[in-house]
mmCIF file with all atom_site columns, C-alpha atoms in Angstrom:
data_model
loop_
_atom_site.group_PDB
_atom_site.id
_atom_site.type_symbol
_atom_site.label_atom_id
_atom_site.label_alt_id
_atom_site.label_comp_id
_atom_site.label_asym_id
_atom_site.label_entity_id
_atom_site.label_seq_id
_atom_site.pdbx_PDB_ins_code
_atom_site.Cartn_x
_atom_site.Cartn_y
_atom_site.Cartn_z
_atom_site.occupancy
_atom_site.B_iso_or_equiv
_atom_site.pdbx_formal_charge
_atom_site.auth_seq_id
_atom_site.auth_comp_id
_atom_site.auth_asym_id
_atom_site.auth_atom_id
_atom_site.pdbx_PDB_model_num
ATOM 1   C CA . MET A 1 1   ? 97.619  220.439 -143.053 1.00 0.00 ? 1   MET A CA 1
ATOM 2   C CA . THR A 1 2   ? 95.556  217.712 -141.508 1.00 0.00 ? 2   THR A CA 1
ATOM 3   C CA . ASP A 1 3   ? 96.190  214.097 -140.596 1.00 0.00 ? 3   ASP A CA 1
ATOM 4   C CA . HIS A 1 4   ? 94.274  213.051 -143.696 1.00 0.00 ? 4   HIS A CA 1
ATOM 5   C CA . GLU A 1 5   ? 96.549  214.746 -146.200 1.00 0.00 ? 5   GLU A CA 1
ATOM 6   C CA . THR A 1 6   ? 99.101  212.688 -148.066 1.00 0.00 ? 6   THR A CA 1
ATOM 7   C CA . THR A 1 7   ? 102.467 213.364 -149.581 1.00 0.00 ? 7   THR A CA 1
ATOM 8   C CA . GLN A 1 8   ? 100.894 215.005 -152.620 1.00 0.00 ? 8   GLN A CA 1
ATOM 9   C CA . THR A 1 9   ? 102.514 218.274 -153.446 1.00 0.00 ? 9   THR A CA 1
ATOM 10  C CA . ALA A 1 10  ? 100.503 221.449 -153.634 1.00 0.00 ? 10  ALA A CA 1
ATOM 11  C CA . PRO A 1 11  ? 99.473  222.728 -157.046 1.00 0.00 ? 11  PRO A CA 1
ATOM 12  C CA . THR A 1 12  ? 102.000 224.992 -158.686 1.00 0.00 ? 12  THR A CA 1
ATOM 13  C CA . PRO A 1 13  ? 101.238 228.525 -157.510 1.00 0.00 ? 13  PRO A CA 1
ATOM 14  C CA . ALA A 1 14  ? 100.737 231.399 -159.892 1.00 0.00 ? 14  ALA A CA 1
ATOM 15  C CA . PRO A 1 15  ? 103.916 233.372 -160.539 1.00 0.00 ? 15  PRO A CA 1
ATOM 16  C CA . ALA A 1 16  ? 104.610 235.802 -157.756 1.00 0.00 ? 16  ALA A CA 1
ATOM 17  C CA . PRO A 1 17  ? 104.189 239.457 -158.608 1.00 0.00 ? 17  PRO A CA 1
ATOM 18  C CA . ALA A 1 18  ? 107.321 241.524 -158.971 1.00 0.00 ? 18  ALA A CA 1
ATOM 19  C CA . THR A 1 19  ? 108.550 242.866 -155.650 1.00 0.00 ? 19  THR A CA 1
ATOM 20  C CA . ASP A 1 20  ? 107.756 246.397 -156.789 1.00 0.00 ? 20  ASP A CA 1
ATOM 21  C CA . ASP A 1 21  ? 104.110 245.386 -157.335 1.00 0.00 ? 21  ASP A CA 1
ATOM 22  C CA . LEU A 1 22  ? 103.647 243.950 -153.867 1.00 0.00 ? 22  LEU A CA 1
ATOM 23  C CA . ASP A 1 23  ? 104.272 246.247 -150.932 1.00 0.00 ? 23  ASP A CA 1
ATOM 24  C CA . LEU A 1 24  ? 104.607 244.315 -147.670 1.00 0.00 ? 24  LEU A CA 1
ATOM 25  C CA . TRP A 1 25  ? 103.087 246.911 -145.373 1.00 0.00 ? 25  TRP A CA 1
ATOM 26  C CA . SER A 1 26  ? 100.228 247.799 -147.721 1.00 0.00 ? 26  SER A CA 1
ATOM 27  C CA . THR A 1 27  ? 99.417  244.108 -147.911 1.00 0.00 ? 27  THR A CA 1
ATOM 28  C CA . VAL A 1 28  ? 99.566  243.777 -144.109 1.00 0.00 ? 28  VAL A CA 1
ATOM 29  C CA . ASP A 1 29  ? 97.124  246.701 -143.851 1.00 0.00 ? 29  ASP A CA 1
ATOM 30  C CA . GLU A 1 30  ? 94.831  245.098 -146.438 1.00 0.00 ? 30  GLU A CA 1
ATOM 31  C CA . LEU A 1 31  ? 94.890  241.757 -144.608 1.00 0.00 ? 31  LEU A CA 1
ATOM 32  C CA . TRP A 1 32  ? 94.276  243.456 -141.271 1.00 0.00 ? 32  TRP A CA 1
ATOM 33  C CA . THR A 1 33  ? 91.337  245.427 -142.712 1.00 0.00 ? 33  THR A CA 1
ATOM 34  C CA . TRP A 1 34  ? 89.837  242.289 -144.247 1.00 0.00 ? 34  TRP A CA 1
ATOM 35  C CA . LEU A 1 35  ? 90.265  240.258 -141.054 1.00 0.00 ? 35  LEU A CA 1
ATOM 36  C CA . ASP A 1 36  ? 88.895  243.082 -138.930 1.00 0.00 ? 36  ASP A CA 1
ATOM 37  C CA . SER A 1 37  ? 85.779  243.331 -141.092 1.00 0.00 ? 37  SER A CA 1
ATOM 38  C CA . HIS A 1 38  ? 85.164  239.584 -140.642 1.00 0.00 ? 38  HIS A CA 1
ATOM 39  C CA . ARG A 1 39  ? 85.935  239.231 -136.947 1.00 0.00 ? 39  ARG A CA 1
ATOM 40  C CA . THR A 1 40  ? 83.506  237.325 -134.789 1.00 0.00 ? 40  THR A CA 1
ATOM 41  C CA . HIS A 1 41  ? 84.881  238.491 -131.424 1.00 0.00 ? 41  HIS A CA 1
ATOM 42  C CA . GLU A 1 42  ? 85.344  242.056 -130.242 1.00 0.00 ? 42  GLU A CA 1
ATOM 43  C CA . GLY A 1 43  ? 87.560  243.752 -127.687 1.00 0.00 ? 43  GLY A CA 1
ATOM 44  C CA . ARG A 1 44  ? 90.093  241.911 -125.587 1.00 0.00 ? 44  ARG A CA 1
ATOM 45  C CA . GLU A 1 45  ? 88.821  238.489 -126.675 1.00 0.00 ? 45  GLU A CA 1
ATOM 46  C CA . GLY A 1 46  ? 89.302  239.381 -130.345 1.00 0.00 ? 46  GLY A CA 1
ATOM 47  C CA . LEU A 1 47  ? 92.774  240.731 -129.593 1.00 0.00 ? 47  LEU A CA 1
ATOM 48  C CA . VAL A 1 48  ? 93.801  237.587 -127.693 1.00 0.00 ? 48  VAL A CA 1
ATOM 49  C CA . LEU A 1 49  ? 92.497  235.361 -130.488 1.00 0.00 ? 49  LEU A CA 1
ATOM 50  C CA . ARG A 1 50  ? 94.472  237.351 -133.067 1.00 0.00 ? 50  ARG A CA 1
ATOM 51  C CA . MET A 1 51  ? 97.635  236.842 -130.994 1.00 0.00 ? 51  MET A CA 1
ATOM 52  C CA . LEU A 1 52  ? 96.899  233.115 -130.606 1.00 0.00 ? 52  LEU A CA 1
ATOM 53  C CA . LYS A 1 53  ? 96.795  232.761 -134.384 1.00 0.00 ? 53  LYS A CA 1
ATOM 54  C CA . LEU A 1 54  ? 100.565 233.138 -134.279 1.00 0.00 ? 54  LEU A CA 1
ATOM 55  C CA . SER A 1 55  ? 100.902 230.066 -132.033 1.00 0.00 ? 55  SER A CA 1
ATOM 56  C CA . GLU A 1 56  ? 98.690  228.099 -134.384 1.00 0.00 ? 56  GLU A CA 1
ATOM 57  C CA . GLU A 1 57  ? 100.939 228.969 -137.327 1.00 0.00 ? 57  GLU A CA 1
ATOM 58  C CA . VAL A 1 58  ? 104.113 228.089 -135.403 1.00 0.00 ? 58  VAL A CA 1
ATOM 59  C CA . GLY A 1 59  ? 102.552 224.711 -134.634 1.00 0.00 ? 59  GLY A CA 1
ATOM 60  C CA . GLU A 1 60  ? 101.986 224.215 -138.361 1.00 0.00 ? 60  GLU A CA 1
ATOM 61  C CA . VAL A 1 61  ? 105.708 224.851 -138.955 1.00 0.00 ? 61  VAL A CA 1
ATOM 62  C CA . ALA A 1 62  ? 106.515 222.116 -136.427 1.00 0.00 ? 62  ALA A CA 1
ATOM 63  C CA . GLN A 1 63  ? 104.023 219.779 -138.082 1.00 0.00 ? 63  GLN A CA 1
ATOM 64  C CA . ALA A 1 64  ? 105.557 220.453 -141.501 1.00 0.00 ? 64  ALA A CA 1
ATOM 65  C CA . VAL A 1 65  ? 109.120 219.853 -140.226 1.00 0.00 ? 65  VAL A CA 1
ATOM 66  C CA . ILE A 1 66  ? 108.056 216.586 -138.602 1.00 0.00 ? 66  ILE A CA 1
ATOM 67  C CA . GLY A 1 67  ? 106.309 215.638 -141.839 1.00 0.00 ? 67  GLY A CA 1
ATOM 68  C CA . ALA A 1 68  ? 109.258 216.614 -144.040 1.00 0.00 ? 68  ALA A CA 1
ATOM 69  C CA . THR A 1 69  ? 111.648 214.533 -141.950 1.00 0.00 ? 69  THR A CA 1
ATOM 70  C CA . GLY A 1 70  ? 109.289 211.575 -141.561 1.00 0.00 ? 70  GLY A CA 1
ATOM 71  C CA . GLN A 1 71  ? 109.633 211.640 -137.785 1.00 0.00 ? 71  GLN A CA 1
ATOM 72  C CA . ASN A 1 72  ? 106.158 210.208 -137.195 1.00 0.00 ? 72  ASN A CA 1
ATOM 73  C CA . PRO A 1 73  ? 106.479 206.495 -138.057 1.00 0.00 ? 73  PRO A CA 1
ATOM 74  C CA . ARG A 1 74  ? 102.717 206.152 -138.311 1.00 0.00 ? 74  ARG A CA 1
ATOM 75  C CA . LYS A 1 75  ? 102.516 208.802 -141.038 1.00 0.00 ? 75  LYS A CA 1
ATOM 76  C CA . GLY A 1 76  ? 105.942 208.762 -142.675 1.00 0.00 ? 76  GLY A CA 1
ATOM 77  C CA . VAL A 1 77  ? 106.914 211.669 -144.934 1.00 0.00 ? 77  VAL A CA 1
ATOM 78  C CA . THR A 1 78  ? 103.848 213.868 -145.316 1.00 0.00 ? 78  THR A CA 1
ATOM 79  C CA . HIS A 1 79  ? 105.347 217.271 -146.138 1.00 0.00 ? 79  HIS A CA 1
ATOM 80  C CA . THR A 1 80  ? 108.136 218.831 -148.174 1.00 0.00 ? 80  THR A CA 1
ATOM 81  C CA . TRP A 1 81  ? 110.616 221.530 -147.283 1.00 0.00 ? 81  TRP A CA 1
ATOM 82  C CA . ASP A 1 82  ? 108.586 223.788 -149.581 1.00 0.00 ? 82  ASP A CA 1
ATOM 83  C CA . ASP A 1 83  ? 105.692 223.208 -147.160 1.00 0.00 ? 83  ASP A CA 1
ATOM 84  C CA . VAL A 1 84  ? 107.962 224.300 -144.300 1.00 0.00 ? 84  VAL A CA 1
ATOM 85  C CA . GLN A 1 85  ? 108.852 227.473 -146.216 1.00 0.00 ? 85  GLN A CA 1
ATOM 86  C CA . ALA A 1 86  ? 105.172 228.238 -146.789 1.00 0.00 ? 86  ALA A CA 1
ATOM 87  C CA . GLU A 1 87  ? 104.355 227.688 -143.125 1.00 0.00 ? 87  GLU A CA 1
ATOM 88  C CA . LEU A 1 88  ? 107.212 229.986 -142.082 1.00 0.00 ? 88  LEU A CA 1
ATOM 89  C CA . CYS A 1 89  ? 105.758 232.651 -144.359 1.00 0.00 ? 89  CYS A CA 1
ATOM 90  C CA . ASP A 1 90  ? 102.387 232.146 -142.643 1.00 0.00 ? 90  ASP A CA 1
ATOM 91  C CA . VAL A 1 91  ? 104.101 232.744 -139.283 1.00 0.00 ? 91  VAL A CA 1
ATOM 92  C CA . ILE A 1 92  ? 105.498 236.008 -140.608 1.00 0.00 ? 92  ILE A CA 1
ATOM 93  C CA . PHE A 1 93  ? 102.094 237.102 -141.948 1.00 0.00 ? 93  PHE A CA 1
ATOM 94  C CA . ALA A 1 94  ? 100.392 236.224 -138.661 1.00 0.00 ? 94  ALA A CA 1
ATOM 95  C CA . ALA A 1 95  ? 103.015 238.126 -136.668 1.00 0.00 ? 95  ALA A CA 1
ATOM 96  C CA . LEU A 1 96  ? 102.812 241.223 -138.859 1.00 0.00 ? 96  LEU A CA 1
ATOM 97  C CA . VAL A 1 97  ? 99.010  241.249 -138.760 1.00 0.00 ? 97  VAL A CA 1
ATOM 98  C CA . ALA A 1 98  ? 99.114  240.744 -134.972 1.00 0.00 ? 98  ALA A CA 1
ATOM 99  C CA . LEU A 1 99  ? 101.505 243.691 -134.683 1.00 0.00 ? 99  LEU A CA 1
ATOM 100 C CA . ARG A 1 100 ? 99.217  245.768 -136.926 1.00 0.00 ? 100 ARG A CA 1
ATOM 101 C CA . THR A 1 101 ? 96.324  244.805 -134.652 1.00 0.00 ? 101 THR A CA 1
ATOM 102 C CA . LEU A 1 102 ? 98.181  246.306 -131.708 1.00 0.00 ? 102 LEU A CA 1
ATOM 103 C CA . THR A 1 103 ? 99.229  249.512 -133.464 1.00 0.00 ? 103 THR A CA 1
ATOM 104 C CA . PRO A 1 104 ? 98.534  251.385 -136.686 1.00 0.00 ? 104 PRO A CA 1
ATOM 105 C CA . ASP A 1 105 ? 102.253 252.263 -136.593 1.00 0.00 ? 105 ASP A CA 1
ATOM 106 C CA . ALA A 1 106 ? 103.327 248.633 -137.124 1.00 0.00 ? 106 ALA A CA 1
ATOM 107 C CA . ARG A 1 107 ? 105.796 249.542 -139.863 1.00 0.00 ? 107 ARG A CA 1
ATOM 108 C CA . GLU A 1 108 ? 107.621 252.054 -137.667 1.00 0.00 ? 108 GLU A CA 1
ATOM 109 C CA . VAL A 1 109 ? 107.543 249.796 -134.602 1.00 0.00 ? 109 VAL A CA 1
ATOM 110 C CA . PHE A 1 110 ? 108.992 246.933 -136.646 1.00 0.00 ? 110 PHE A CA 1
ATOM 111 C CA . ALA A 1 111 ? 111.669 249.126 -138.269 1.00 0.00 ? 111 ALA A CA 1
ATOM 112 C CA . HIS A 1 112 ? 112.737 250.462 -134.871 1.00 0.00 ? 112 HIS A CA 1
ATOM 113 C CA . HIS A 1 113 ? 112.927 246.969 -133.385 1.00 0.00 ? 113 HIS A CA 1
ATOM 114 C CA . LEU A 1 114 ? 114.742 245.604 -136.438 1.00 0.00 ? 114 LEU A CA 1
ATOM 115 C CA . ALA A 1 115 ? 117.384 248.325 -136.110 1.00 0.00 ? 115 ALA A CA 1
ATOM 116 C CA . ARG A 1 116 ? 117.731 247.558 -132.390 1.00 0.00 ? 116 ARG A CA 1
ATOM 117 C CA . VAL A 1 117 ? 118.182 243.814 -133.010 1.00 0.00 ? 117 VAL A CA 1
ATOM 118 C CA . ARG A 1 118 ? 120.611 244.466 -135.869 1.00 0.00 ? 118 ARG A CA 1
ATOM 119 C CA . ASN A 1 119 ? 122.714 246.842 -133.779 1.00 0.00 ? 119 ASN A CA 1
ATOM 120 C CA . ARG A 1 120 ? 122.665 244.574 -130.759 1.00 0.00 ? 120 ARG A CA 1
ATOM 121 C CA . SER A 1 121 ? 123.565 241.504 -132.792 1.00 0.00 ? 121 SER A CA 1
ATOM 122 C CA . LEU A 1 122 ? 125.946 242.825 -135.424 1.00 0.00 ? 122 LEU A CA 1
ATOM 123 C CA . THR A 1 123 ? 127.764 245.648 -133.649 1.00 0.00 ? 123 THR A CA 1
ATOM 124 C CA . ASN A 1 124 ? 130.197 243.174 -132.145 1.00 0.00 ? 124 ASN A CA 1
ATOM 125 C CA . ALA A 1 125 ? 130.109 240.318 -134.667 1.00 0.00 ? 125 ALA A CA 1
ATOM 126 C CA . ASP A 1 126 ? 132.933 238.498 -132.844 1.00 0.00 ? 126 ASP A CA 1
ATOM 127 C CA . SER A 1 127 ? 130.650 237.957 -129.813 1.00 0.00 ? 127 SER A CA 1
ATOM 128 C CA . PRO A 1 128 ? 127.478 236.276 -131.043 1.00 0.00 ? 128 PRO A CA 1
ATOM 129 C CA . ARG A 1 129 ? 124.374 236.912 -128.974 1.00 0.00 ? 129 ARG A CA 1
ATOM 130 C CA . PRO A 1 130 ? 121.012 235.223 -129.336 1.00 0.00 ? 130 PRO A CA 1
ATOM 131 C CA . LEU A 1 131 ? 118.258 237.120 -131.131 1.00 0.00 ? 131 LEU A CA 1
ATOM 132 C CA . ASP A 1 132 ? 115.930 237.159 -128.149 1.00 0.00 ? 132 ASP A CA 1
ATOM 133 C CA . GLY A 1 133 ? 113.718 239.958 -126.841 1.00 0.00 ? 133 GLY A CA 1
#
């Protein structure tokens, strides 16, 4: 969202397809294929730019949180918590597409890492550990 946008809410989105109709990893592959066919930079530069997209999306989450809480007195409340949810989803999409950019085995890499984080974090639930690296 830009500085020029107001507190207007986004139009009501079309109903989401049933979970069975929308496969996460197939969609990630479709997005990756589409983005790859429209890339303007090749090689390492293209790879770095794809990774930087994630930082851009995280910044949009911060902007939405600041807007939802009215923390900028010059702008006031400019976003809703629904906007924050949407921006968080964009972070997830950007991260999954970035992972797919690094490896065609993104699904397996993610599943392996998810299991590792789950085991590390939930094996001893009485001793909470941060979900870092």
